Short mmCIF file of C-alpha atoms in Angstrom, two decimals:
data_model
loop_
_atom_site.label_atom_id
_atom_site.label_comp_id
_atom_site.label_asym_id
_atom_site.label_seq_id
_atom_site.Cartn_x
_atom_site.Cartn_y
_atom_site.Cartn_z
CA MET A 30 -14.14 28.10 -13.32
CA ALA A 31 -14.55 26.02 -10.16
CA GLN A 32 -13.35 22.42 -10.17
CA ASN A 33 -14.82 19.54 -8.20
CA ARG A 34 -12.52 18.47 -5.40
CA ILE A 35 -11.12 14.97 -5.21
CA TYR A 36 -11.36 13.91 -1.60
CA PHE A 37 -11.67 10.36 -0.32
CA SER A 38 -12.50 10.64 3.37
CA VAL A 39 -14.11 7.20 3.58
CA TYR A 40 -11.85 4.29 2.69
CA SER A 41 -10.99 0.84 3.91
CA ALA A 42 -7.83 -1.26 3.61
CA GLY A 43 -7.29 -5.00 3.72
CA ILE A 44 -4.40 -7.44 3.50
CA ALA A 45 -4.33 -10.98 2.06
CA PRO A 46 -1.59 -13.57 1.62
CA LEU A 47 -0.03 -13.44 -1.84
CA GLY A 48 -2.24 -15.31 -4.33
CA SER A 49 -5.32 -15.22 -2.07
CA THR A 50 -8.48 -13.14 -2.53
CA SER A 51 -9.67 -13.35 1.08
CA TYR A 52 -8.70 -9.95 2.48
CA THR A 53 -8.72 -9.17 6.19
CA SER A 54 -9.70 -5.59 7.08
CA ILE A 55 -7.16 -3.58 9.03
CA HIS A 56 -9.06 -2.41 12.12
CA GLY A 57 -7.76 0.66 13.93
CA LEU A 58 -5.98 2.00 10.84
CA GLN A 59 -5.14 5.67 11.43
CA SER A 60 -3.44 6.55 8.15
CA ILE A 61 -2.20 5.03 4.92
CA GLY A 62 -0.01 6.45 2.18
CA ILE A 63 0.84 4.97 -1.21
CA THR A 64 3.84 6.24 -3.18
CA THR A 65 4.84 5.07 -6.66
CA ARG A 66 8.26 5.90 -8.05
CA PHE A 67 8.97 5.25 -11.73
CA ASN A 68 12.55 4.24 -12.43
CA LEU A 69 13.66 5.67 -15.77
CA GLU A 70 16.94 4.96 -17.52
CA TYR A 71 18.10 7.58 -20.00
CA ILE A 72 20.09 6.37 -23.01
CA PHE A 73 22.32 8.85 -24.85
CA GLU A 74 24.03 8.60 -28.24
CA ILE A 75 27.38 10.00 -29.29
CA GLY A 76 27.00 13.14 -31.39
CA GLN A 77 23.54 13.94 -30.03
CA LEU A 78 22.65 16.24 -27.12
CA ASP A 79 19.08 15.01 -26.76
CA THR A 80 18.10 11.75 -25.13
CA TYR A 81 18.24 8.85 -27.57
CA SER A 82 15.82 6.65 -25.63
CA ILE A 83 14.14 6.42 -22.24
CA ILE A 84 13.66 2.94 -20.79
CA GLU A 85 11.05 2.48 -18.08
CA ASN A 86 12.16 -0.09 -15.51
CA LEU A 87 9.99 -1.68 -12.83
CA PRO A 88 8.24 0.91 -10.63
CA ASP A 89 8.75 0.95 -6.86
CA VAL A 90 5.53 0.96 -4.82
CA GLU A 91 5.72 1.89 -1.13
CA VAL A 92 2.77 1.61 1.26
CA THR A 93 3.04 3.23 4.69
CA THR A 94 0.47 2.46 7.38
CA GLU A 95 -0.12 3.54 10.95
CA LYS A 96 -2.47 1.61 13.24
CA VAL A 97 -3.48 2.01 16.85
CA LEU A 98 -2.98 -1.12 18.95
CA ASP A 99 -6.55 -2.02 19.88
CA GLY A 100 -6.68 -5.81 20.24
CA TYR A 101 -7.20 -6.53 16.54
CA PRO A 102 -4.41 -8.24 14.54
CA LEU A 103 -1.30 -6.17 13.88
CA VAL A 104 -0.52 -5.05 10.33
CA TYR A 105 2.76 -6.97 10.67
CA HIS A 106 0.90 -10.20 11.47
CA LEU A 107 -1.57 -9.70 8.61
CA ALA A 108 1.20 -8.90 6.12
CA THR A 109 3.41 -11.85 7.07
CA TYR A 110 0.75 -14.58 7.34
CA PRO A 111 1.31 -17.47 6.63
CA SER A 112 5.04 -17.42 7.28
CA THR A 113 7.42 -20.35 7.09
CA GLU A 114 8.27 -20.00 10.78
CA PRO A 115 7.19 -17.65 13.60
CA SER A 116 10.51 -15.77 13.84
CA LEU A 117 11.57 -12.40 12.43
CA ALA A 118 13.75 -14.14 9.84
CA GLY A 119 10.95 -16.51 8.86
CA ARG A 120 8.40 -13.70 8.49
CA SER A 121 10.77 -11.37 6.58
CA ASN A 122 10.44 -13.27 3.30
CA THR A 123 6.63 -13.53 3.25
CA ARG A 124 4.81 -11.47 0.60
CA CYS A 125 1.24 -10.17 0.67
CA SER A 126 -1.37 -8.24 -1.31
CA MET A 127 -3.13 -5.10 -0.12
CA ALA A 128 -6.30 -3.44 -1.37
CA VAL A 129 -7.57 0.05 -0.49
CA SER A 130 -11.22 0.74 -1.38
CA TYR A 131 -12.43 4.34 -1.74
CA PHE A 132 -16.04 5.36 -1.15
CA THR A 133 -17.98 8.61 -1.68
CA ASP A 134 -17.40 11.35 0.87
CA THR A 135 -21.13 11.42 1.67
CA GLN A 136 -21.08 7.93 3.22
CA GLN A 137 -20.69 7.50 6.97
CA SER A 138 -18.74 4.24 6.73
CA ALA A 139 -16.83 2.12 4.22
CA SER A 140 -19.55 -0.24 3.06
CA GLY A 141 -21.20 -1.23 -0.19
CA THR A 142 -19.60 -0.91 -3.61
CA PRO A 143 -16.55 1.38 -3.70
CA LEU A 144 -15.90 4.04 -6.35
CA LYS A 145 -12.33 2.89 -6.92
CA GLU A 146 -9.86 0.44 -5.50
CA THR A 147 -6.08 0.46 -5.43
CA TRP A 148 -4.61 -3.02 -5.40
CA MET A 149 -0.95 -3.83 -4.73
CA SER A 150 0.61 -7.31 -4.80
CA GLY A 151 3.95 -8.90 -4.03
CA LEU A 152 4.57 -6.59 -1.06
CA TYR A 153 7.42 -7.28 1.36
CA SER A 154 7.72 -5.76 4.82
CA SER A 155 10.35 -3.03 4.74
CA SER A 156 10.21 -1.32 8.13
CA LEU A 157 8.32 -1.73 11.37
CA THR A 158 8.07 0.67 14.32
CA TYR A 159 6.11 0.52 17.57
CA THR A 160 5.60 3.73 19.54
CA PHE A 161 4.89 3.57 23.28
CA PRO A 162 4.17 7.16 24.39
CA VAL A 163 3.78 8.19 28.03
CA GLN A 164 0.40 9.71 27.15
CA GLY A 165 -1.67 8.64 24.18
CA ASN A 166 -2.17 5.49 22.17
CA ILE A 167 0.39 2.82 21.35
CA THR A 168 0.80 2.69 17.57
CA GLU A 169 2.32 0.44 14.95
CA SER A 170 3.86 1.97 11.82
CA MET A 171 4.74 -0.35 8.96
CA THR A 172 6.09 0.16 5.45
CA LEU A 173 5.57 -2.41 2.70
CA VAL A 174 7.38 -2.32 -0.65
CA GLY A 175 6.69 -4.01 -3.99
CA ASN A 176 6.46 -3.50 -7.75
CA ASP A 177 2.79 -4.12 -8.71
CA LYS A 178 -0.05 -1.61 -8.40
CA PHE A 179 -3.40 -1.43 -10.16
CA VAL A 180 -6.28 1.04 -9.87
CA LEU A 181 -9.63 -0.60 -10.47
CA THR A 182 -12.99 0.99 -11.24
CA ALA A 183 -14.82 -2.37 -11.48
CA GLY A 184 -14.23 -6.01 -10.50
CA PHE A 185 -13.32 -5.17 -6.92
CA THR A 186 -11.71 -7.59 -4.48
#
């Protein structure tokens, strides 16, 4: 029996300061990946081979982005705005929220009401890389980490 494929070719991502609902679209975004790792703690009891209890700790959410440098704001600037000071140390402690909206694969652009939205909050910048190739586009790769992730089917940001 054939299954319908799940394929989101049209999506859009935005970043907002933590606690804000005014998201700024990331222009020139080439790719985005979201990974969630559930941290489980296994509890054992003397005289028993099976697990006594499994405690679920806070999950780790990691968002990896790659953007072409095209004159629009950098992901790093969007993710660390507003910072306490314009230095690397001042920006390193700023948290943000990110939303990724998914649209039907029959649309030509990310507009209108999305099918689903993944929303992450409390994200810190984890790593930042700029690539300056001899041929090709200059790109920015950034990883954000946090502990909160929600998938919405209504009430989009």
